[in-house]
């Protein structure tokens, strides 16, 4: 029998909440065909001129719809792989070129039958505060994941791992703030395509989308953190895309309770989209400025102002969105820093500080933070931030330290970050 042209040298499985990705490492690019069978549910992968040189039985199938994987030669030189399934899926496949970590790959995504169907959007999260006002919702996105490692540092540190840990810490800190709720686009080591990340933010009724990455360059010298917002070029292309896709017309711009494009002619829809996109970009630059100021206290900045680019994850027309490059993983010093949990904590705290500073100046209507800001003008409460002292809070609110201590039952004038101080009416 003639030697098969290509060997399948390895396999990996990446279960995600709405799909599972099976990756086969191949010695070269392969031709393949996939189809499904029912009774019982199966997916069949036929690979031309290939032979199996790895064990598929060693894969951990837990958390996936796959019950068993079988394989056998076919037509003398081809390879057939059969996935016995626990439930029906919608398969899609493609090949990937080599990257820093892997060679040629054949990728099969098994998408759950319920994935992508329209779902009732979640109701706004209500704060535990008796005012009953809703929380500000921040969606935190860890870049890359699964088969996409992102940039890789000189010591082998993978961007996807670093940013997931950083995103988890940031979400944890946001969640601990009164009046805030955090959501993660991914919670584990799996890949979500770029468009789906912004769709998740919309489904969560996000007030802000924060995508976390680590930069890289071909030389080790560049270093420093950056913050990006959407560019005007990216906004223009996205407006055209929305107008061209009829399924977008029923979507709202301006968030919950905003404006539907359904039934609007192209001219009016274009005007509404332009207005919404312009407001979103301006808000993104605003929150990015606050985040940069806080990051400047923790790390070197690569650029002193918010940069603008056409990143896909920033293209929501109605959700302020920023992309934070936490540092250059290609720089040995920053790679070491990003691998440190204490350093990531400081980075997360800085991003949180910028987010809070922005929303305390410009809170979304109907939120607890907006209610507190309004009450603060008539008495109310104030949340202690880094650098605050009780005397400064008293001076800013035209009262005295003694009055604040008496109003809050304090035995001394010490305050801690995150503490809420009740302000007496002036």
Tab-separated table of C-alpha atoms in Angstrom:
chain	number	residue	atom	x	y	z
A	1	UNK	CA	0.000	0.000	0.000
A	2	UNK	CA	1.314	3.454	-0.863
A	3	UNK	CA	2.417	5.642	2.007
A	4	UNK	CA	-0.218	8.243	2.907
A	5	UNK	CA	0.856	11.758	1.999
A	6	UNK	CA	-0.070	13.444	5.289
A	7	UNK	CA	-0.002	12.322	8.899
A	8	UNK	CA	-2.444	13.406	11.609
A	9	UNK	CA	0.108	13.987	14.368
A	10	UNK	CA	-1.938	15.259	17.303
A	11	UNK	CA	-5.375	16.292	18.514
A	12	UNK	CA	-6.854	18.733	21.043
A	13	UNK	CA	-10.371	19.360	22.301
A	14	UNK	CA	-11.629	22.767	23.529
A	15	UNK	CA	-15.132	22.649	25.105
A	16	UNK	CA	-16.901	26.025	25.333
A	17	UNK	CA	-20.389	26.880	26.639
A	18	UNK	CA	-22.000	26.975	23.176
A	19	UNK	CA	-19.649	24.860	21.054
A	20	UNK	CA	-16.780	22.376	21.183
A	21	UNK	CA	-13.695	22.692	18.981
A	22	UNK	CA	-11.762	19.599	17.845
A	23	UNK	CA	-8.345	20.365	16.336
A	24	UNK	CA	-6.291	17.832	14.377
A	25	UNK	CA	-2.600	18.613	13.783
A	26	UNK	CA	-1.627	17.652	10.244
A	27	UNK	CA	1.771	17.467	8.582
A	28	UNK	CA	0.518	19.606	5.709
A	29	UNK	CA	-2.698	21.239	4.534
A	30	UNK	CA	-5.346	18.571	3.885
A	31	UNK	CA	-8.483	18.131	1.805
A	32	UNK	CA	-11.461	16.979	3.843
A	33	UNK	CA	-15.215	16.497	3.872
A	34	UNK	CA	-17.668	16.378	6.773
A	35	UNK	CA	-21.251	15.200	7.082
A	36	UNK	CA	-23.691	14.189	9.798
A	37	UNK	CA	-25.689	11.019	10.413
A	38	UNK	CA	-28.680	10.483	12.695
A	39	UNK	CA	-30.038	7.566	14.722
A	40	UNK	CA	-27.684	7.777	16.599
A	41	UNK	CA	-26.174	11.253	16.041
A	42	UNK	CA	-22.720	11.202	14.460
A	43	UNK	CA	-20.323	13.516	12.658
A	44	UNK	CA	-18.071	11.943	10.018
A	45	UNK	CA	-14.788	13.526	8.894
A	46	UNK	CA	-13.133	12.122	5.762
A	47	UNK	CA	-9.549	13.287	5.233
A	48	UNK	CA	-7.909	12.628	1.874
A	49	UNK	CA	-4.459	11.002	1.678
A	50	UNK	CA	-3.945	10.882	5.438
A	51	UNK	CA	-3.151	8.419	8.188
A	52	UNK	CA	-3.544	8.637	11.955
A	53	UNK	CA	-0.310	8.803	13.959
A	54	UNK	CA	-1.795	9.805	17.323
A	55	UNK	CA	-4.280	8.329	19.796
A	56	UNK	CA	-7.706	9.956	19.709
A	57	UNK	CA	-8.852	7.806	22.638
A	58	UNK	CA	-6.603	9.833	24.974
A	59	UNK	CA	-8.709	12.999	24.531
A	60	UNK	CA	-10.735	14.120	27.551
A	61	UNK	CA	-14.313	14.282	26.226
A	62	UNK	CA	-15.864	15.689	29.404
A	63	UNK	CA	-17.861	18.863	28.869
A	64	UNK	CA	-18.275	18.084	25.163
A	65	UNK	CA	-21.149	16.519	23.174
A	66	UNK	CA	-18.808	13.721	22.020
A	67	UNK	CA	-19.391	10.287	23.511
A	68	UNK	CA	-16.671	8.396	21.625
A	69	UNK	CA	-14.213	8.923	18.748
A	70	UNK	CA	-13.541	6.157	16.222
A	71	UNK	CA	-11.194	6.096	13.235
A	72	UNK	CA	-10.239	3.785	10.381
A	73	UNK	CA	-8.463	3.856	6.983
A	74	UNK	CA	-10.752	4.402	4.009
A	75	UNK	CA	-10.288	3.792	0.278
A	76	UNK	CA	-6.728	2.638	0.811
A	77	UNK	CA	-5.132	6.024	1.486
A	78	UNK	CA	-7.802	8.130	3.174
A	79	UNK	CA	-8.707	8.469	6.863
A	80	UNK	CA	-12.228	8.470	8.317
A	81	UNK	CA	-12.874	9.835	11.819
A	82	UNK	CA	-16.321	9.299	13.356
A	83	UNK	CA	-17.602	11.246	16.358
A	84	UNK	CA	-20.367	9.444	18.232
A	85	UNK	CA	-22.453	12.165	19.831
A	86	UNK	CA	-24.647	12.523	22.911
A	87	UNK	CA	-26.824	15.070	21.082
A	88	UNK	CA	-27.246	16.615	17.637
A	89	UNK	CA	-24.888	19.448	16.657
A	90	UNK	CA	-24.263	21.720	13.696
A	91	UNK	CA	-20.676	21.065	12.511
A	92	UNK	CA	-18.466	23.521	10.655
A	93	UNK	CA	-14.866	22.962	9.588
A	94	UNK	CA	-11.880	24.834	8.197
A	95	UNK	CA	-8.096	24.580	8.002
A	96	UNK	CA	-5.577	26.847	9.718
A	97	UNK	CA	-2.087	27.828	8.616
A	98	UNK	CA	0.867	27.373	11.015
A	99	UNK	CA	1.396	29.949	13.769
A	100	UNK	CA	3.973	30.476	16.529
A	101	UNK	CA	2.818	27.413	18.441
A	102	UNK	CA	1.173	24.989	16.004
A	103	UNK	CA	1.633	23.704	12.455
A	104	UNK	CA	-1.105	22.971	9.907
A	105	UNK	CA	-4.449	22.176	11.514
A	106	UNK	CA	-7.889	20.896	10.583
A	107	UNK	CA	-10.500	22.489	12.846
A	108	UNK	CA	-14.001	21.144	13.485
A	109	UNK	CA	-16.495	23.199	15.520
A	110	UNK	CA	-19.500	21.377	16.961
A	111	UNK	CA	-22.131	24.030	17.610
A	112	UNK	CA	-25.027	23.227	19.944
A	113	UNK	CA	-28.440	23.240	18.270
A	114	UNK	CA	-29.656	26.020	20.607
A	115	UNK	CA	-26.622	28.274	20.040
A	116	UNK	CA	-27.355	31.470	18.171
A	117	UNK	CA	-31.123	31.260	18.561
A	118	UNK	CA	-32.790	34.424	19.698
A	119	UNK	CA	-33.065	34.525	23.440
A	120	UNK	CA	-34.957	36.844	25.730
A	121	UNK	CA	-32.364	39.417	26.799
A	122	UNK	CA	-31.570	39.316	30.510
A	123	UNK	CA	-33.335	41.826	32.677
A	124	UNK	CA	-31.176	44.606	34.145
A	125	UNK	CA	-29.458	43.538	37.346
A	126	UNK	CA	-30.983	45.341	40.299
A	127	UNK	CA	-28.692	46.585	43.008
A	128	UNK	CA	-29.064	45.314	46.563
A	129	UNK	CA	-29.534	48.953	47.545
A	130	UNK	CA	-33.087	49.676	48.777
A	131	UNK	CA	-33.449	52.359	46.090
A	132	UNK	CA	-34.021	49.522	43.622
A	133	UNK	CA	-31.868	51.142	40.933
A	134	UNK	CA	-30.076	48.900	38.438
A	135	UNK	CA	-26.377	48.095	38.395
A	136	UNK	CA	-23.919	49.349	35.806
A	137	UNK	CA	-23.019	46.291	33.710
A	138	UNK	CA	-19.420	45.899	32.542
A	139	UNK	CA	-18.575	43.031	30.167
A	140	UNK	CA	-14.908	42.010	30.413
A	141	UNK	CA	-13.436	40.179	27.425
A	142	UNK	CA	-10.255	38.102	27.664
A	143	UNK	CA	-8.707	38.064	24.192
A	144	UNK	CA	-7.792	34.940	22.217
A	145	UNK	CA	-8.262	31.519	23.863
A	146	UNK	CA	-8.297	27.854	22.919
A	147	UNK	CA	-6.472	27.173	19.683
A	148	UNK	CA	-5.559	30.872	19.412
A	149	UNK	CA	-2.774	31.502	21.959
A	150	UNK	CA	-2.290	35.162	21.013
A	151	UNK	CA	1.234	36.528	21.358
A	152	UNK	CA	3.895	34.363	23.002
A	153	UNK	CA	6.651	35.855	25.152
A	154	UNK	CA	10.379	34.959	25.054
A	155	UNK	CA	9.909	32.572	28.007
A	156	UNK	CA	6.834	30.947	26.448
A	157	UNK	CA	4.160	32.919	28.327
A	158	UNK	CA	0.959	32.821	26.281
A	159	UNK	CA	-1.181	35.929	25.939
A	160	UNK	CA	-4.434	33.941	26.191
A	161	UNK	CA	-3.508	32.682	29.686
A	162	UNK	CA	-2.319	36.015	31.063
A	163	UNK	CA	-5.323	38.006	29.855
A	164	UNK	CA	-7.822	35.429	31.142
A	165	UNK	CA	-6.335	35.707	34.636
A	166	UNK	CA	-6.332	39.498	34.378
A	167	UNK	CA	-9.927	39.576	33.086
A	168	UNK	CA	-11.108	37.303	35.900
A	169	UNK	CA	-9.461	39.533	38.511
A	170	UNK	CA	-10.931	42.688	36.954
A	171	UNK	CA	-14.418	41.135	36.836
A	172	UNK	CA	-14.071	40.030	40.463
A	173	UNK	CA	-13.113	43.563	41.532
A	174	UNK	CA	-15.950	45.137	39.528
A	175	UNK	CA	-18.459	42.696	41.001
A	176	UNK	CA	-17.362	43.699	44.506
A	177	UNK	CA	-18.324	47.350	43.888
A	178	UNK	CA	-21.806	48.420	45.038
A	179	UNK	CA	-23.883	49.324	42.001
A	180	UNK	CA	-21.787	47.311	39.508
A	181	UNK	CA	-22.175	43.905	37.844
A	182	UNK	CA	-19.435	42.201	35.797
A	183	UNK	CA	-19.776	39.564	33.083
A	184	UNK	CA	-17.000	37.641	31.300
A	185	UNK	CA	-17.164	36.742	27.610
A	186	UNK	CA	-15.105	33.609	28.289
A	187	UNK	CA	-14.457	31.883	31.579
A	188	UNK	CA	-12.030	29.204	30.381
A	189	UNK	CA	-9.503	28.263	27.722
A	190	UNK	CA	-11.656	28.273	24.592
A	191	UNK	CA	-12.031	30.584	21.607
A	192	UNK	CA	-14.942	32.926	20.875
A	193	UNK	CA	-15.016	34.612	17.485
A	194	UNK	CA	-14.709	38.386	17.527
A	195	UNK	CA	-18.265	39.193	16.444
A	196	UNK	CA	-19.694	36.888	19.112
A	197	UNK	CA	-17.836	38.809	21.819
A	198	UNK	CA	-19.697	42.023	20.995
A	199	UNK	CA	-22.961	40.059	20.649
A	200	UNK	CA	-22.460	38.746	24.185
A	201	UNK	CA	-22.041	42.308	25.421
A	202	UNK	CA	-25.333	43.276	23.767
A	203	UNK	CA	-27.122	40.266	25.256
A	204	UNK	CA	-25.936	41.324	28.706
A	205	UNK	CA	-27.198	44.899	28.122
A	206	UNK	CA	-23.670	46.132	28.792
A	207	UNK	CA	-22.967	49.742	29.697
A	208	UNK	CA	-19.271	49.183	28.913
A	209	UNK	CA	-17.225	46.555	27.058
A	210	UNK	CA	-13.563	46.105	28.071
A	211	UNK	CA	-11.364	43.769	25.996
A	212	UNK	CA	-8.068	42.790	27.651
A	213	UNK	CA	-4.962	41.929	25.596
A	214	UNK	CA	-1.160	41.928	25.785
A	215	UNK	CA	0.786	43.560	22.961
A	216	UNK	CA	3.776	42.150	21.069
A	217	UNK	CA	6.448	43.357	18.666
A	218	UNK	CA	9.152	41.692	16.573
A	219	UNK	CA	11.869	43.153	18.832
A	220	UNK	CA	11.966	43.027	22.648
A	221	UNK	CA	12.452	46.761	23.263
A	222	UNK	CA	8.880	48.183	23.053
A	223	UNK	CA	7.014	48.270	26.341
A	224	UNK	CA	4.112	49.950	28.097
A	225	UNK	CA	0.325	49.777	28.335
A	226	UNK	CA	-2.106	51.236	25.796
A	227	UNK	CA	-5.840	51.864	25.532
A	228	UNK	CA	-7.718	51.788	22.219
A	229	UNK	CA	-11.130	53.012	21.087
A	230	UNK	CA	-12.774	52.587	17.692
A	231	UNK	CA	-11.444	54.689	14.810
A	232	UNK	CA	-13.672	56.703	12.506
A	233	UNK	CA	-12.677	54.413	9.633
A	234	UNK	CA	-13.864	51.432	11.651
A	235	UNK	CA	-17.068	53.237	12.536
A	236	UNK	CA	-17.799	54.024	8.883
A	237	UNK	CA	-17.292	50.420	7.771
A	238	UNK	CA	-19.457	49.142	10.608
A	239	UNK	CA	-22.271	51.567	9.793
A	240	UNK	CA	-22.245	50.289	6.212
A	241	UNK	CA	-22.294	46.705	7.439
A	242	UNK	CA	-25.300	47.342	9.686
A	243	UNK	CA	-27.233	49.006	6.892
A	244	UNK	CA	-26.415	46.159	4.498
A	245	UNK	CA	-27.617	43.390	6.828
A	246	UNK	CA	-31.378	43.242	7.146
A	247	UNK	CA	-31.276	41.151	10.325
A	248	UNK	CA	-29.669	44.085	12.127
A	249	UNK	CA	-32.656	46.316	11.439
A	250	UNK	CA	-34.647	44.921	14.356
A	251	UNK	CA	-31.757	45.536	16.757
A	252	UNK	CA	-31.803	48.473	19.102
A	253	UNK	CA	-29.235	51.215	19.109
A	254	UNK	CA	-28.778	53.155	22.295
A	255	UNK	CA	-29.108	50.036	24.479
A	256	UNK	CA	-32.179	48.880	26.354
A	257	UNK	CA	-35.139	51.071	25.465
A	258	UNK	CA	-33.211	52.626	22.568
A	259	UNK	CA	-34.111	53.103	18.929
A	260	UNK	CA	-34.972	50.265	16.534
A	261	UNK	CA	-33.860	50.573	12.923
A	262	UNK	CA	-36.754	48.381	11.808
A	263	UNK	CA	-38.966	50.193	9.295
A	264	UNK	CA	-36.565	53.122	8.888
A	265	UNK	CA	-35.384	54.035	5.388
A	266	UNK	CA	-31.654	53.878	4.667
A	267	UNK	CA	-31.125	57.627	5.049
A	268	UNK	CA	-32.763	57.871	8.459
A	269	UNK	CA	-31.214	54.598	9.640
A	270	UNK	CA	-27.806	55.881	8.532
A	271	UNK	CA	-28.248	59.135	10.452
A	272	UNK	CA	-29.332	57.280	13.605
A	273	UNK	CA	-26.391	54.898	13.324
A	274	UNK	CA	-23.934	57.751	12.794
A	275	UNK	CA	-25.247	59.583	15.855
A	276	UNK	CA	-25.132	56.451	17.993
A	277	UNK	CA	-21.664	55.468	16.765
A	278	UNK	CA	-20.288	58.980	17.355
A	279	UNK	CA	-21.666	59.022	20.900
A	280	UNK	CA	-20.252	55.544	21.537
A	281	UNK	CA	-16.783	56.534	20.294
A	282	UNK	CA	-16.778	59.728	22.362
A	283	UNK	CA	-17.787	57.787	25.476
A	284	UNK	CA	-15.133	55.142	24.722
A	285	UNK	CA	-12.418	57.797	24.482
A	286	UNK	CA	-13.720	59.320	27.721
A	287	UNK	CA	-13.539	56.114	29.731
A	288	UNK	CA	-10.214	55.266	28.049
A	289	UNK	CA	-8.733	58.563	29.260
A	290	UNK	CA	-9.718	57.756	32.852
A	291	UNK	CA	-8.244	54.250	32.571
A	292	UNK	CA	-4.955	55.591	31.150
A	293	UNK	CA	-4.588	58.027	34.049
A	294	UNK	CA	-4.895	55.175	36.537
A	295	UNK	CA	-2.579	52.856	34.566
A	296	UNK	CA	0.049	55.619	34.558
A	297	UNK	CA	0.397	55.109	38.330
A	298	UNK	CA	1.084	51.369	37.891
A	299	UNK	CA	3.081	50.915	34.705
A	300	UNK	CA	4.745	52.782	31.878
A	301	UNK	CA	2.386	53.940	29.132
A	302	UNK	CA	3.239	53.082	25.531
A	303	UNK	CA	1.133	56.054	24.370
A	304	UNK	CA	-0.077	58.908	26.587
A	305	UNK	CA	-3.493	59.225	24.946
A	306	UNK	CA	-6.227	56.862	23.792
A	307	UNK	CA	-5.372	55.404	20.395
A	308	UNK	CA	-8.010	54.584	17.795
A	309	UNK	CA	-8.143	51.534	15.513
A	310	UNK	CA	-10.673	49.418	13.624
A	311	UNK	CA	-10.623	46.424	15.986
A	312	UNK	CA	-13.714	44.258	15.452
A	313	UNK	CA	-14.415	43.950	19.190
A	314	UNK	CA	-14.777	47.742	19.440
A	315	UNK	CA	-17.439	48.037	16.746
A	316	UNK	CA	-20.636	48.015	18.785
A	317	UNK	CA	-22.650	51.069	17.693
A	318	UNK	CA	-24.286	51.592	21.088
A	319	UNK	CA	-21.898	50.239	23.755
A	320	UNK	CA	-18.810	52.250	24.766
A	321	UNK	CA	-15.929	49.834	24.141
A	322	UNK	CA	-12.216	49.949	24.936
A	323	UNK	CA	-9.339	47.571	24.320
A	324	UNK	CA	-6.635	47.566	27.002
A	325	UNK	CA	-3.166	46.362	25.991
A	326	UNK	CA	-1.758	45.525	29.419
A	327	UNK	CA	1.844	45.568	28.237
A	328	UNK	CA	4.242	44.013	25.714
A	329	UNK	CA	4.524	40.288	26.328
A	330	UNK	CA	7.430	40.340	23.845
A	331	UNK	CA	9.414	42.472	26.339
A	332	UNK	CA	11.151	40.160	28.873
A	333	UNK	CA	10.533	42.486	31.839
A	334	UNK	CA	6.863	42.986	31.023
A	335	UNK	CA	6.418	39.269	30.303
A	336	UNK	CA	7.696	38.587	33.828
A	337	UNK	CA	5.430	41.287	35.292
A	338	UNK	CA	2.336	39.985	33.489
A	339	UNK	CA	3.057	36.545	34.902
A	340	UNK	CA	2.880	37.949	38.462
A	341	UNK	CA	-0.501	37.789	40.198
A	342	UNK	CA	0.296	40.828	42.361
A	343	UNK	CA	1.179	42.882	39.278
A	344	UNK	CA	-2.019	41.781	37.526
A	345	UNK	CA	-3.952	42.793	40.644
A	346	UNK	CA	-2.486	46.288	40.414
A	347	UNK	CA	-3.336	46.495	36.718
A	348	UNK	CA	-6.909	45.337	37.376
A	349	UNK	CA	-7.300	47.834	40.212
A	350	UNK	CA	-6.100	50.628	37.916
A	351	UNK	CA	-8.579	49.689	35.168
A	352	UNK	CA	-11.332	49.462	37.785
A	353	UNK	CA	-10.366	52.907	39.109
A	354	UNK	CA	-10.650	54.404	35.637
A	355	UNK	CA	-14.031	52.771	35.042
A	356	UNK	CA	-15.411	54.000	38.355
A	357	UNK	CA	-14.070	57.516	37.897
A	358	UNK	CA	-15.719	57.723	34.488
A	359	UNK	CA	-19.106	56.432	35.636
A	360	UNK	CA	-19.119	58.559	38.773
A	361	UNK	CA	-18.821	61.600	36.497
A	362	UNK	CA	-21.132	60.238	33.753
A	363	UNK	CA	-23.418	57.563	35.231
A	364	UNK	CA	-25.993	55.853	32.979
A	365	UNK	CA	-29.569	56.963	33.775
A	366	UNK	CA	-31.538	54.659	36.036
A	367	UNK	CA	-28.476	53.209	37.789
A	368	UNK	CA	-27.654	53.239	41.478
A	369	UNK	CA	-24.531	55.288	40.708
A	370	UNK	CA	-26.651	57.940	38.949
A	371	UNK	CA	-29.078	57.977	41.883
A	372	UNK	CA	-26.214	58.359	44.378
A	373	UNK	CA	-24.723	61.199	42.336
A	374	UNK	CA	-28.076	62.996	42.358
A	375	UNK	CA	-28.535	62.345	46.083
A	376	UNK	CA	-25.015	63.549	46.710
A	377	UNK	CA	-26.108	67.010	45.710
A	378	UNK	CA	-28.761	66.868	48.441
A	379	UNK	CA	-26.839	64.839	50.960
A	380	UNK	CA	-26.657	61.129	50.150
A	381	UNK	CA	-23.469	59.064	50.014
A	382	UNK	CA	-19.933	59.033	48.674
A	383	UNK	CA	-17.692	56.028	47.966
A	384	UNK	CA	-14.078	56.475	49.085
A	385	UNK	CA	-11.513	56.322	46.276
A	386	UNK	CA	-7.755	55.961	46.337
A	387	UNK	CA	-6.112	59.097	47.776
A	388	UNK	CA	-9.243	60.338	49.539
A	389	UNK	CA	-9.158	61.607	53.122
A	390	UNK	CA	-12.106	62.388	55.341
A	391	UNK	CA	-11.049	66.039	55.478
A	392	UNK	CA	-10.997	66.251	51.662
A	393	UNK	CA	-14.451	64.615	51.453
A	394	UNK	CA	-15.723	67.098	54.048
A	395	UNK	CA	-14.255	70.054	52.144
A	396	UNK	CA	-15.673	68.885	48.788
A	397	UNK	CA	-19.139	68.475	50.316
A	398	UNK	CA	-19.089	71.737	52.298
A	399	UNK	CA	-19.251	70.072	55.699
A	400	UNK	CA	-16.826	69.280	58.542
A	401	UNK	CA	-14.884	66.190	59.557
A	402	UNK	CA	-16.714	66.165	62.890
A	403	UNK	CA	-20.084	66.268	61.149
A	404	UNK	CA	-19.113	63.378	58.865
A	405	UNK	CA	-17.867	61.319	61.834
A	406	UNK	CA	-21.050	61.976	63.759
A	407	UNK	CA	-23.278	61.254	60.723
A	408	UNK	CA	-21.518	57.935	60.053
A	409	UNK	CA	-20.822	56.791	63.617
A	410	UNK	CA	-17.044	56.922	63.076
A	411	UNK	CA	-14.687	56.865	66.064
A	412	UNK	CA	-11.762	58.349	64.078
A	413	UNK	CA	-11.082	60.039	60.745
A	414	UNK	CA	-9.578	57.014	58.980
A	415	UNK	CA	-11.288	55.801	55.785
A	416	UNK	CA	-10.559	52.901	53.405
A	417	UNK	CA	-10.956	52.595	49.649
A	418	UNK	CA	-14.451	51.357	48.772
A	419	UNK	CA	-16.027	52.550	52.020
A	420	UNK	CA	-19.349	54.401	51.543
A	421	UNK	CA	-19.712	57.627	53.552
A	422	UNK	CA	-23.129	59.149	54.123
A	423	UNK	CA	-23.119	62.869	53.418
A	424	UNK	CA	-25.378	65.085	55.504
A	425	UNK	CA	-27.626	67.466	53.568
A	426	UNK	CA	-26.064	70.891	53.312
